[in-house]
Short mmCIF file of C-alpha atoms in Angstrom, two decimals:
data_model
loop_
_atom_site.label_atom_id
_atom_site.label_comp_id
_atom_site.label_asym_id
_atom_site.label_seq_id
_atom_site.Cartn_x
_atom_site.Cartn_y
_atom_site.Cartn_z
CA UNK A 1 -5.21 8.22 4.94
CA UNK A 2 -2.17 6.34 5.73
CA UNK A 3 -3.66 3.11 6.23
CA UNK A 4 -5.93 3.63 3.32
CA UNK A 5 -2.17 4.11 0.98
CA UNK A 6 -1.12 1.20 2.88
CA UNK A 7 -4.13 -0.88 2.29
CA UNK A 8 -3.47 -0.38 -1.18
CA UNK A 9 -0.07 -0.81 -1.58
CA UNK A 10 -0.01 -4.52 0.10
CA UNK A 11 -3.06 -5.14 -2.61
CA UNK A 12 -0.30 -4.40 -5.53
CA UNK A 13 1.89 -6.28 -3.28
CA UNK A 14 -0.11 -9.67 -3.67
CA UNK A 15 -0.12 -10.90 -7.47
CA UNK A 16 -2.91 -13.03 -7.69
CA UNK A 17 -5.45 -10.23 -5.95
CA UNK A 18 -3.76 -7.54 -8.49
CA UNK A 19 -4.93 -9.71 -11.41
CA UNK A 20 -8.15 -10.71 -9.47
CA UNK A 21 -9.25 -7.28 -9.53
CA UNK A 22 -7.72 -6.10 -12.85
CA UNK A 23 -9.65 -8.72 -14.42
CA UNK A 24 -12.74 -7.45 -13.06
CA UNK A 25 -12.52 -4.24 -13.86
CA UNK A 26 -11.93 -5.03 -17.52
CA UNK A 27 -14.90 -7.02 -17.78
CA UNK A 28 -16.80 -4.31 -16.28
CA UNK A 29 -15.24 -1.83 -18.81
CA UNK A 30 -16.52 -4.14 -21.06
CA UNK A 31 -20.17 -4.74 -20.06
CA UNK A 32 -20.35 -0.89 -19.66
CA UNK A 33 -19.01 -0.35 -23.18
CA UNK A 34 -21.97 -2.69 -24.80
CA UNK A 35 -24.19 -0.56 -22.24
CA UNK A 36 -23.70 2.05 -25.37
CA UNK A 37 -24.22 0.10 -28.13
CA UNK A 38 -27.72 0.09 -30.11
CA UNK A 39 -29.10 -1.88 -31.36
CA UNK A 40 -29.15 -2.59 -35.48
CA UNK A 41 -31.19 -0.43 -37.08
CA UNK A 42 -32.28 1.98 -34.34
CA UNK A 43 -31.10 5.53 -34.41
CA UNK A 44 -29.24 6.88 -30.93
CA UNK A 45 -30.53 10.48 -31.86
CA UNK A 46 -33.93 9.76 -32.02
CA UNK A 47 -34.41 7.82 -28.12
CA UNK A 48 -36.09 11.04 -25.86
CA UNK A 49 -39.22 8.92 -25.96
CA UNK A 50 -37.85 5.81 -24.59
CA UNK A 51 -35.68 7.76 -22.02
CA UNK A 52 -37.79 9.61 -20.91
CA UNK A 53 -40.80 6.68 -20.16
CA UNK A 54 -37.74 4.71 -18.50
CA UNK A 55 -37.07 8.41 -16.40
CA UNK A 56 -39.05 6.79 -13.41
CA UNK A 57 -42.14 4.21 -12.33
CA UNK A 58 -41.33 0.72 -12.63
CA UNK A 59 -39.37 0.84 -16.10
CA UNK A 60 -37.09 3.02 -14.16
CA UNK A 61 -36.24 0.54 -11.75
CA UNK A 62 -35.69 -1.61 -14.78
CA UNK A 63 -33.65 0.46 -16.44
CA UNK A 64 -31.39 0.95 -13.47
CA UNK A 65 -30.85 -2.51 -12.74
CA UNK A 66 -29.24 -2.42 -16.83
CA UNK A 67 -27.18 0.66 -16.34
CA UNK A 68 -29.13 2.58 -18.83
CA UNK A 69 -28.80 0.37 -21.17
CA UNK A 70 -32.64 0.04 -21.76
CA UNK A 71 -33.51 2.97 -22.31
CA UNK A 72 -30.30 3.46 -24.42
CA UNK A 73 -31.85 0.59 -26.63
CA UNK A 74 -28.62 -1.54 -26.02
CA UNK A 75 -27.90 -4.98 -26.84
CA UNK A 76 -27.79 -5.60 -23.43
CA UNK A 77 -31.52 -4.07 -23.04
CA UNK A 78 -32.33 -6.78 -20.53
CA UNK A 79 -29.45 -7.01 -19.14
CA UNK A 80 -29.10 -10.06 -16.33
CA UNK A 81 -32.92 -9.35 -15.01
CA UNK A 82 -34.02 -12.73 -17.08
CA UNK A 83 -31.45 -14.32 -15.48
CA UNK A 84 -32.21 -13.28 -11.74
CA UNK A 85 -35.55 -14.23 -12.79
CA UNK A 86 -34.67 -17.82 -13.90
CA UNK A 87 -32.79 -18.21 -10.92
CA UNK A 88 -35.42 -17.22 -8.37
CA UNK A 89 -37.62 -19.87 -10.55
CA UNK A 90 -35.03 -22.25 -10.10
CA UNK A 91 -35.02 -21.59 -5.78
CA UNK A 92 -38.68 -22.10 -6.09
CA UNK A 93 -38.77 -25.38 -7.65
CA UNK A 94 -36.47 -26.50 -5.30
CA UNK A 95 -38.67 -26.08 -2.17
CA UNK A 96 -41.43 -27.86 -4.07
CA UNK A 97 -40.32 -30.35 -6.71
CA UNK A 98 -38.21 -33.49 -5.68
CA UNK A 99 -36.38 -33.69 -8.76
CA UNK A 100 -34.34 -30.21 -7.96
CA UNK A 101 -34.40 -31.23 -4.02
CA UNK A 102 -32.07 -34.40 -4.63
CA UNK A 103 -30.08 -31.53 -7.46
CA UNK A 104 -29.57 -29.78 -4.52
CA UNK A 105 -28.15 -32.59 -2.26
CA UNK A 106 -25.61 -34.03 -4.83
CA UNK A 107 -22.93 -31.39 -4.39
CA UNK A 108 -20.69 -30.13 -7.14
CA UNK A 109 -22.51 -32.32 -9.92
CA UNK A 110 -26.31 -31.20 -8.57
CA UNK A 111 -25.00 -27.85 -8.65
CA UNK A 112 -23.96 -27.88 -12.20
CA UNK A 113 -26.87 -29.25 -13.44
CA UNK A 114 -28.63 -26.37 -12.07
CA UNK A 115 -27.01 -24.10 -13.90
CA UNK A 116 -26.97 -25.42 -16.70
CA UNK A 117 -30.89 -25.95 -16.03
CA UNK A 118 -30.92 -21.87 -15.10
CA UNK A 119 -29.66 -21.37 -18.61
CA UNK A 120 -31.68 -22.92 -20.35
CA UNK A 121 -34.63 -21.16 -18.57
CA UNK A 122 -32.71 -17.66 -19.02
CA UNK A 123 -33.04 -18.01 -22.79
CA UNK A 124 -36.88 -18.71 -22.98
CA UNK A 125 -37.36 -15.19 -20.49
CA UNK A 126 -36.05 -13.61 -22.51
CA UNK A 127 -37.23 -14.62 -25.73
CA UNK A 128 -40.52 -14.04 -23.96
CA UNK A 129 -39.33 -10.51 -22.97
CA UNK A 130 -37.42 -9.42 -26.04
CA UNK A 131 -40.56 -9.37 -28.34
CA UNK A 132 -42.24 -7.06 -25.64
CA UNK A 133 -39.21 -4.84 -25.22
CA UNK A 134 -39.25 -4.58 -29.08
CA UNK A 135 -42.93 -3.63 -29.89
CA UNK A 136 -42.51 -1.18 -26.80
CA UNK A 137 -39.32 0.41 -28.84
CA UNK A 138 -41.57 0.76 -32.08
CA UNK A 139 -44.44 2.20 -30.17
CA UNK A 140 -42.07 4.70 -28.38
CA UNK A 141 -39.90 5.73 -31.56
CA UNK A 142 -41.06 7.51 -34.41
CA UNK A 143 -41.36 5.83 -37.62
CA UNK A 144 -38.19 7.51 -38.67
CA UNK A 145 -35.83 5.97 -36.19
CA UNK A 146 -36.29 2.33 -37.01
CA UNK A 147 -34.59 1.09 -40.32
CA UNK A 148 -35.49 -0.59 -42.07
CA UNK A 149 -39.06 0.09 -42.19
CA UNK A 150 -41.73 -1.25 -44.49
CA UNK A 151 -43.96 1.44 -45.40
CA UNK A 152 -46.47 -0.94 -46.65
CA UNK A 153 -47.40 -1.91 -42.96
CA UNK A 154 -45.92 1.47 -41.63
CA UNK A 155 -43.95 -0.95 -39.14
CA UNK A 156 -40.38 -2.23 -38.91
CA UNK A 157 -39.96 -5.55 -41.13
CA UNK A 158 -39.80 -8.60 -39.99
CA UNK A 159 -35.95 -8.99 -40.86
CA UNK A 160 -36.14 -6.25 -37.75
CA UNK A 161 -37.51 -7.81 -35.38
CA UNK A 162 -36.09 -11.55 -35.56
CA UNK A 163 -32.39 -9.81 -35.57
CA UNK A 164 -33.47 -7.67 -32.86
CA UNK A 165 -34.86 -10.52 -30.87
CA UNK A 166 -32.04 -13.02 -31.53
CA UNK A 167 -29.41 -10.21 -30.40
CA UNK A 168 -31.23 -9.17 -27.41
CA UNK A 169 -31.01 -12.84 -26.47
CA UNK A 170 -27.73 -13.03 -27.01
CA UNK A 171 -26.73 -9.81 -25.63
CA UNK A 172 -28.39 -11.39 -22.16
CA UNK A 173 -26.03 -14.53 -22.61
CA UNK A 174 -22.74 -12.50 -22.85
CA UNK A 175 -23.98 -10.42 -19.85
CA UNK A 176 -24.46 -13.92 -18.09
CA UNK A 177 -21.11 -15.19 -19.29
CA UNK A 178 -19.09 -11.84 -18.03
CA UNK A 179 -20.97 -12.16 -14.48
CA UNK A 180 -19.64 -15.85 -14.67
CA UNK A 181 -16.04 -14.84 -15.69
CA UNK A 182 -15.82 -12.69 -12.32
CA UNK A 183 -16.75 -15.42 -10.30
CA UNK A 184 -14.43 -17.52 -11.16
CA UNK A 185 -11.19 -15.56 -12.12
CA UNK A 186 -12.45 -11.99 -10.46
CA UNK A 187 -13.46 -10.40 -6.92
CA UNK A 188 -16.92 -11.00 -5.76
CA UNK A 189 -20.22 -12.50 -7.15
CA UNK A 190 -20.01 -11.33 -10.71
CA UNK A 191 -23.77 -11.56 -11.49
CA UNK A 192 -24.47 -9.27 -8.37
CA UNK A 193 -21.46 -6.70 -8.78
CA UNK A 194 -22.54 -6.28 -12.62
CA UNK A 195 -26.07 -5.71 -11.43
CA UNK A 196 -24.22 -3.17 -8.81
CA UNK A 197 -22.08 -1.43 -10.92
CA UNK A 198 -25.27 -1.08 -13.36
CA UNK A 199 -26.94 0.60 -10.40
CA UNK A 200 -23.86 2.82 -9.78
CA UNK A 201 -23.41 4.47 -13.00
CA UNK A 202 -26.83 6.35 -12.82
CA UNK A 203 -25.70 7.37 -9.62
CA UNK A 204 -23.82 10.76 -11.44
CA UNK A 205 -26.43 11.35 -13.60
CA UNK A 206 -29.44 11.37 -10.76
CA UNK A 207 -27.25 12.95 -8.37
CA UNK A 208 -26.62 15.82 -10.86
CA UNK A 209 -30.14 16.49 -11.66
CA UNK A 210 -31.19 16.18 -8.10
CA UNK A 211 -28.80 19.40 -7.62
CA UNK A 212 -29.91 21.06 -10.70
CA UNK A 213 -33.87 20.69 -9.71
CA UNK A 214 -32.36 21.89 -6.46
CA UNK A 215 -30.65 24.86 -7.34
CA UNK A 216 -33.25 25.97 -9.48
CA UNK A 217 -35.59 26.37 -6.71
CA UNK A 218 -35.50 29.76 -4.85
CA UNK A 219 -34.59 30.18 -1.10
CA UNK A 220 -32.66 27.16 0.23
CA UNK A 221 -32.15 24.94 -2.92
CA UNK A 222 -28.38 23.82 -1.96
CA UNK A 223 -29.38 23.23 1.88
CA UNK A 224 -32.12 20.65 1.33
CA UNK A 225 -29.75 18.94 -1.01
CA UNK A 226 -27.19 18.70 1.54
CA UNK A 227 -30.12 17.39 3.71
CA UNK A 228 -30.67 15.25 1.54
CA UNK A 229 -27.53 13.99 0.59
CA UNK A 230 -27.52 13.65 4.64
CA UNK A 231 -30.35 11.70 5.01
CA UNK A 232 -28.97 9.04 2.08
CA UNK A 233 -25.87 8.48 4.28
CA UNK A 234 -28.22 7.69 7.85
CA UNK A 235 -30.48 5.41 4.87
CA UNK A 236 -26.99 3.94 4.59
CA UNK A 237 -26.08 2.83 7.91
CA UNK A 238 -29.06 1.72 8.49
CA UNK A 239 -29.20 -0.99 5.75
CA UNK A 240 -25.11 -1.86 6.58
CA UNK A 241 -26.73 -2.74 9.72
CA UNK A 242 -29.74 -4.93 8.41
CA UNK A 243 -26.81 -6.36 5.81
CA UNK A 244 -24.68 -7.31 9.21
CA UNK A 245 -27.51 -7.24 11.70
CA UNK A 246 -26.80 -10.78 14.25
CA UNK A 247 -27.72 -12.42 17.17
CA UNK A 248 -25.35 -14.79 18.54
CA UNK A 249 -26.19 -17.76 20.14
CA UNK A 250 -23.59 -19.07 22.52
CA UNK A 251 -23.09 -23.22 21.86
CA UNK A 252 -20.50 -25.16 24.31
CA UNK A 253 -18.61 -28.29 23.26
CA UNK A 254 -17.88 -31.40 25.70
CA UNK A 255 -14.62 -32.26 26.29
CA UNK A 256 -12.94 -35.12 24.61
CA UNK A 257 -9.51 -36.37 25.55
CA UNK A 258 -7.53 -38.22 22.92
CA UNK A 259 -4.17 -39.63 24.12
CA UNK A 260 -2.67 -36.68 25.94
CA UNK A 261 -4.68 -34.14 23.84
CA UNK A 262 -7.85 -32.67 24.78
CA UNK A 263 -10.14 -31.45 21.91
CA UNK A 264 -13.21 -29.28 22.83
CA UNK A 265 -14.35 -27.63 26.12
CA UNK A 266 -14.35 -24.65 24.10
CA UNK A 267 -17.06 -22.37 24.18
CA UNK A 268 -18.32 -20.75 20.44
CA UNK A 269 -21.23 -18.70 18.42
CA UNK A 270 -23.86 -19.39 16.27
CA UNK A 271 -24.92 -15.62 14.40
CA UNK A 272 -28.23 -15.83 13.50
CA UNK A 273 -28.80 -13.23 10.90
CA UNK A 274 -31.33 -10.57 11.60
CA UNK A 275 -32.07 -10.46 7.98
CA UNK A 276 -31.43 -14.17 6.95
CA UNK A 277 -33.05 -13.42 3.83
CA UNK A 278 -30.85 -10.90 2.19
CA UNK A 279 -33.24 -9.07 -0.68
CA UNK A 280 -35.41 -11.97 -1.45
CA UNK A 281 -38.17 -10.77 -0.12
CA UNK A 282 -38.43 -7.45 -2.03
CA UNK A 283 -37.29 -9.23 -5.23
CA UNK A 284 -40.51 -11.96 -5.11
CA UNK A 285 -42.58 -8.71 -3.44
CA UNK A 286 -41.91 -6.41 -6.41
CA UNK A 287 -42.27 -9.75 -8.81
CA UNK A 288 -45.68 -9.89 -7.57
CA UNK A 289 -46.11 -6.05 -7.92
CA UNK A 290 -45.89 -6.59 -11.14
CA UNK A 291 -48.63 -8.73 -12.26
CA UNK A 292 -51.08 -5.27 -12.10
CA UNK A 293 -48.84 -3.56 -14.66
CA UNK A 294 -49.36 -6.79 -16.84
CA UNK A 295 -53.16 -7.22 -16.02
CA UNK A 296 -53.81 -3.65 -17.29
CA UNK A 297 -51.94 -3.77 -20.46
CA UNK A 298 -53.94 -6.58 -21.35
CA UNK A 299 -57.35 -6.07 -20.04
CA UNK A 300 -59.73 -3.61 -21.56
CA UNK A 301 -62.39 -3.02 -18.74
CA UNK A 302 -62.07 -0.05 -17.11
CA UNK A 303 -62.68 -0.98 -13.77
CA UNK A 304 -59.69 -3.44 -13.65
CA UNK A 305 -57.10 -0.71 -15.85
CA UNK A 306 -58.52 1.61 -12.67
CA UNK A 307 -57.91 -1.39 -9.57
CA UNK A 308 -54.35 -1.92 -11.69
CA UNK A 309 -53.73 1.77 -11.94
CA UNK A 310 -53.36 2.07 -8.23
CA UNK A 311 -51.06 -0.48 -7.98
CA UNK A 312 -49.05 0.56 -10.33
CA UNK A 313 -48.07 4.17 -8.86
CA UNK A 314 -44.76 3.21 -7.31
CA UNK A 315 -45.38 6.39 -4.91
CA UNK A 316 -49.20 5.69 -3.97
CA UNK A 317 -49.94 4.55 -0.52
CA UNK A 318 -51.82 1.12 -1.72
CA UNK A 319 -48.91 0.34 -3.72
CA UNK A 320 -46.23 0.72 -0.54
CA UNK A 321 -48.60 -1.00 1.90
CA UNK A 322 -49.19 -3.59 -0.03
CA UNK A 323 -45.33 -3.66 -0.99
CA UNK A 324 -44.05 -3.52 2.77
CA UNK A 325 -47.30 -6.37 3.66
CA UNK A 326 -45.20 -8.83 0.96
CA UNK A 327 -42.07 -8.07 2.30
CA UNK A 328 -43.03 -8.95 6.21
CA UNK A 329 -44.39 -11.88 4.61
CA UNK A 330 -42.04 -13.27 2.58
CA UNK A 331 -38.95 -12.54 4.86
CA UNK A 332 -40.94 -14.81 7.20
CA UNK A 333 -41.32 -17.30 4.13
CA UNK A 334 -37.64 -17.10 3.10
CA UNK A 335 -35.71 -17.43 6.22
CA UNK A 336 -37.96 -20.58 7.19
CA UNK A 337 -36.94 -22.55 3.71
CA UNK A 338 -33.40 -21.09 4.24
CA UNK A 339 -32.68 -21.86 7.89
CA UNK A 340 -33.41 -25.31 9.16
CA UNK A 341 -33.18 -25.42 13.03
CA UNK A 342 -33.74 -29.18 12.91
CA UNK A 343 -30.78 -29.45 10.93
CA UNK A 344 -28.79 -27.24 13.17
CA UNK A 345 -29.95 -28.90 16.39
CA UNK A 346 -29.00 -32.39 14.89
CA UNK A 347 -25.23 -31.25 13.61
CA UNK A 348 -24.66 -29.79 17.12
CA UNK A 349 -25.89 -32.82 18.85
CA UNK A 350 -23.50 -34.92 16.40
CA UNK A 351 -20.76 -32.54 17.78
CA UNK A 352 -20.80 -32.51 21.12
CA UNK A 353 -22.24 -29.46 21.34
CA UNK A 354 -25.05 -28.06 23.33
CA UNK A 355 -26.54 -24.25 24.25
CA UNK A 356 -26.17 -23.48 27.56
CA UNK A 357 -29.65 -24.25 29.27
CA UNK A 358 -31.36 -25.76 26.75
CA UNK A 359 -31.76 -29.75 26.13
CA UNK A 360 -30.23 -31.21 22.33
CA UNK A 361 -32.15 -32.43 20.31
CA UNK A 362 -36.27 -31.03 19.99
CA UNK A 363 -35.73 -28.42 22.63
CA UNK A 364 -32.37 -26.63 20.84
CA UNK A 365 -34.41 -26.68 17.31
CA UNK A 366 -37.47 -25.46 18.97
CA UNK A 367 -35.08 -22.51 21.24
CA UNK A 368 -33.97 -21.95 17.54
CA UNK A 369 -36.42 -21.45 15.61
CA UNK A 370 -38.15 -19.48 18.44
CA UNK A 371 -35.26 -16.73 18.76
CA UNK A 372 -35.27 -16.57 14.49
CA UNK A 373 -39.19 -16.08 14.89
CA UNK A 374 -38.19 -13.14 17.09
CA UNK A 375 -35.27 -11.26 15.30
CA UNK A 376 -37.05 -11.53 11.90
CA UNK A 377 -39.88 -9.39 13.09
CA UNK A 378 -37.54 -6.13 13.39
CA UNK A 379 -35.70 -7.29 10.28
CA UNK A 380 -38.94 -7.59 7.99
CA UNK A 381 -40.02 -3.99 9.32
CA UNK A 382 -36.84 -2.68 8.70
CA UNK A 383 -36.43 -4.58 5.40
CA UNK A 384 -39.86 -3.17 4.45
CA UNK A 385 -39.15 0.48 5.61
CA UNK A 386 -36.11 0.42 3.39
CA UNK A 387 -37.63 -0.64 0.54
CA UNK A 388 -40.86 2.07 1.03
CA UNK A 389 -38.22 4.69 1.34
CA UNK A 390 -38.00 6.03 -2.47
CA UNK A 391 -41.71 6.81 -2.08
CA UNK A 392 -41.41 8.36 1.00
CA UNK A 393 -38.59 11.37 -0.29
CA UNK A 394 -40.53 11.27 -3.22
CA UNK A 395 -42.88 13.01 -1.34
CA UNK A 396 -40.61 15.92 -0.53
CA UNK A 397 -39.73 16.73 -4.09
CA UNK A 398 -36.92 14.33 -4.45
CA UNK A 399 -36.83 13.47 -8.49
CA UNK A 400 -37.55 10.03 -8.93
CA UNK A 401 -34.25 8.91 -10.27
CA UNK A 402 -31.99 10.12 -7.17
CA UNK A 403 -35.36 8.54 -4.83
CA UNK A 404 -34.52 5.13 -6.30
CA UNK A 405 -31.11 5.15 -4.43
CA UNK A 406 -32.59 5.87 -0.86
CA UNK A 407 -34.07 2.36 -0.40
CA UNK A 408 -35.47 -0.82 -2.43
CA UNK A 409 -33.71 -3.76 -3.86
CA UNK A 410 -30.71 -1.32 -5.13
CA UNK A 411 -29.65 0.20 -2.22
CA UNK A 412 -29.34 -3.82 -0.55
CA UNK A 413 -27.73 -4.73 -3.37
CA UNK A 414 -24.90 -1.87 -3.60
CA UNK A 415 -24.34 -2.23 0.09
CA UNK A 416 -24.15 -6.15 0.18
CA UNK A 417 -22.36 -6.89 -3.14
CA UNK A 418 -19.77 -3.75 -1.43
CA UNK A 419 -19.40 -5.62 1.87
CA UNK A 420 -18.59 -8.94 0.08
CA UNK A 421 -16.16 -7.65 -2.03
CA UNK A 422 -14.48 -6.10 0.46
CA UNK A 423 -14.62 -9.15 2.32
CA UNK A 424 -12.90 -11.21 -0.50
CA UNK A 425 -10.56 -8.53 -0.70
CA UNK A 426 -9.70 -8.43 3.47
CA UNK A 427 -9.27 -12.19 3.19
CA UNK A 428 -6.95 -12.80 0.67
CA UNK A 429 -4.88 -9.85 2.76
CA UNK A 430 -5.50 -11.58 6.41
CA UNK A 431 -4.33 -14.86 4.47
CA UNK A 432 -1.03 -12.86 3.40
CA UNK A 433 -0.56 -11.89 7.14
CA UNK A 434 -1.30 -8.18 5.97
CA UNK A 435 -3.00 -5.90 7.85
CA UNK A 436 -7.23 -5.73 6.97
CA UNK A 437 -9.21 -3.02 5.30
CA UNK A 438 -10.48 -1.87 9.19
CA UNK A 439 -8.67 -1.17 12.07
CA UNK A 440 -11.07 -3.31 14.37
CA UNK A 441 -13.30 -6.55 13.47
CA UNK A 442 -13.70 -8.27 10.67
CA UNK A 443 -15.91 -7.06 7.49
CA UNK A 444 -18.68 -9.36 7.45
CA UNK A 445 -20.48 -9.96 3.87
CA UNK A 446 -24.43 -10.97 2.88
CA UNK A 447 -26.12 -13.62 4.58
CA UNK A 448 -28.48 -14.71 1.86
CA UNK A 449 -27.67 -12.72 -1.39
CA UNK A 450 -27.45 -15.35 -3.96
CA UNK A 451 -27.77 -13.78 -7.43
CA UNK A 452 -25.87 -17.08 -8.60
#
């Protein structure tokens, strides 16, 4: 406890981390504040409907990742999702098109055109997705709660739905813009901590019902909750060791004397991440996932609403197999385009630098790529178990809001986005000469998190 009042006291200590963090939490005072504002023309009294569709399935998921703001009908209904999804669009066309390859290779300038690119695609999501997220609204609501209405049609007017549209845009925008702001004059990746804290705040709320459907059982309610609660805590650990999972690979460097100086002889680590794709893998998996939901609302044959049906209980066994199949897959997929052990071979042989044992050049990329082949396995699984987990509790009565915390893409996210703030935070101490946020080792953040 004394080290923690320490820790904090050398953080007031150091101005520019004081204002680093002050600004952030006033922007995310802000984005939660807009969180509560509805949209034009839609009464806040009149939402059970829409909360409770959004109370679990795959619109639950979505309306964690916004902090309740979608099923709040919020300006910031979308939230940053459109943008995550331009942005994973954005990673694909770089593996494939040559245009965004050379982006990629030109540094600060490549980078900005990127984003600026990324922009551009974050508006046309989402004014695909704001039209559907509006008709969904009106279908949800009853006629009563949308004004103005034109009784004529006995549907909103089309004043309604272009302001509706244009501010649901827009609302997405500013959510970009705030996420940007913390980057640059906050603490951490501000797309992924708003995402984060958005996950965060319906912690209370599912935690609270979890103990209320808990205590309302007879004979052992409050014990199987502190199971539970137990059993969130070993969920965890378990993904702060995917997060910081490694396998270091030892690499010695000739000696070179310079005048009277000697430089290398030294002997140093490369850590191979066990999970080199951070939550990539479950974001393109549950992207896929998707497509069923879609397929049904559109088609009218049974047979296909059935197939899609299947797919679409998050807690059905076809649904998780399939799930945890993609996310072996593309874990594989993802840490080959990310790591390059050809590259890595080639800047060590530039270097001086060689593994123990192992030739430079071919062999070193091959010895590589064959120990990332090998840690990957146990990282997919695990990755893959993780994300399976909220169906699993399910299965013991856990209430589907408090299940989304055990696993999936937000559990990886709160634990990563955590461990790299606290990372940014331990460095700008170390670089003080204060004492770190642990008493041993270094906090190491995400390997391959990149929300932007």
């Amino acid at each position: 406890m004394k080290r923690f009042i320490q820790t904090i006291r050398n953080i007031y200590k150091i101005e520019d981390l004081r204002k680093r963090i002050g600004y952030t939490i006033g922007i995310v005072l802000l984005y939660r504040l807009g969180s509560y504002v509805v949209l034009p023309g839609v009464d806040p009294n009149q939402l059970a409907n829409l909360q409770n569709q959004t109370s679990g399935g795959l619109l639950g998921l979505l309306n964690m990742f916004s902090g309740g703001a979608f099923s709040n009908a919020s300006i910031f209904a979308l939230g940053i999702m459109p943008y995550i999804s331009a942005s994973i669009v954005v990673q694909l066309l770089g593996m494939a098109i040559p245009y965004f390859q050379k982006l990629q290779k030109e540094g600060e300038s490549g980078r900005k055109k990127i984003n600026q690119i990324t922009r551009y695609l974050t508006v046309l999501i989402t004014g695909f997705q704001a039209p559907g997220y509006i008709a969904n609204l009106v279908s949800q609501l009853p006629a009563q709660a949308i004004t103005p209405f034109d009784p004529a049609v006995t549907s909103p007017t089309t004043f309604f739905w272009v302001s509706s549209v244009i501010i649901l845009i827009s609302g997405t925008l500013f959510v970009m813009w705030l996420g940007e702001r913390i980057t640059d004059k906050g603490i951490g990746n501000g797309i992924s901590l708003i995402i984060m804290i958005g996950i965060i705040a319906r912690l209370p709320f599912s935690l609270f019902g979890e103990l209320v459907s808990r205590m309302e059982q007879k004979g052992g309610g409050l014990v199987i909750f502190i199971v539970e609660l137990a059993v969130l805590i070993g969920v965890i650990l378990i993904s702060i060791l995917l997060v910081q999972g490694t396998r270091k690979i030892p690499v010695q460097y000739a000696k070179r004397i310079v005048g009277n100086k000697q430089y290398g002889g030294v002997r140093q680590y490369i850590p191979l991440k066990v999970n080199a794709a951070g939550v990539m893998p479950i974001i393109f998996a549950q992207a896929i996932m998707f497509l069923p939901l879609t397929l049904a609302g559109f088609a009218e044959s049974e047979t296909l609403t059935g197939f899609a049906a299947a797919f679409t209980n998050i807690n059905g066994f076809w649904y998780n197999f399939v799930f945890a199949l993609l996310i072996v897959v593309f874990t594989y997929f993802y840490t080959a385009i990310t790591i390059n052990p050809n590259q890595m071979a080639e800047d060590m042989k530039k270097n001086n630098g060689f593994i123990p044992g192992v030739k430079p050049g071919k062999k070193t990329a091959e010895f590589i790529d064959q120990i990332m082949s090998r840690i990957t396995l146990p990282g997919s699984l695990f990755l893959a178990f993780v994300a399976i987990m909220p169906a699993l509790v399910s299965k013991i009565g856990v209430t589907a809001q408090f299940a989304q915390f055990y696993g999936g893409t937000s559990l990886l996210i709160l634990v990563g986005v955590v461990l790299d703030t606290l990372q940014q935070i331990e460095s700008h101490l170390l670089m003080r000469h204060y004492d770190g946020l642990t008493k041993s080792g270094r906090i190491k953040g995400r390997s391959s998190i990149n929300m932007g």
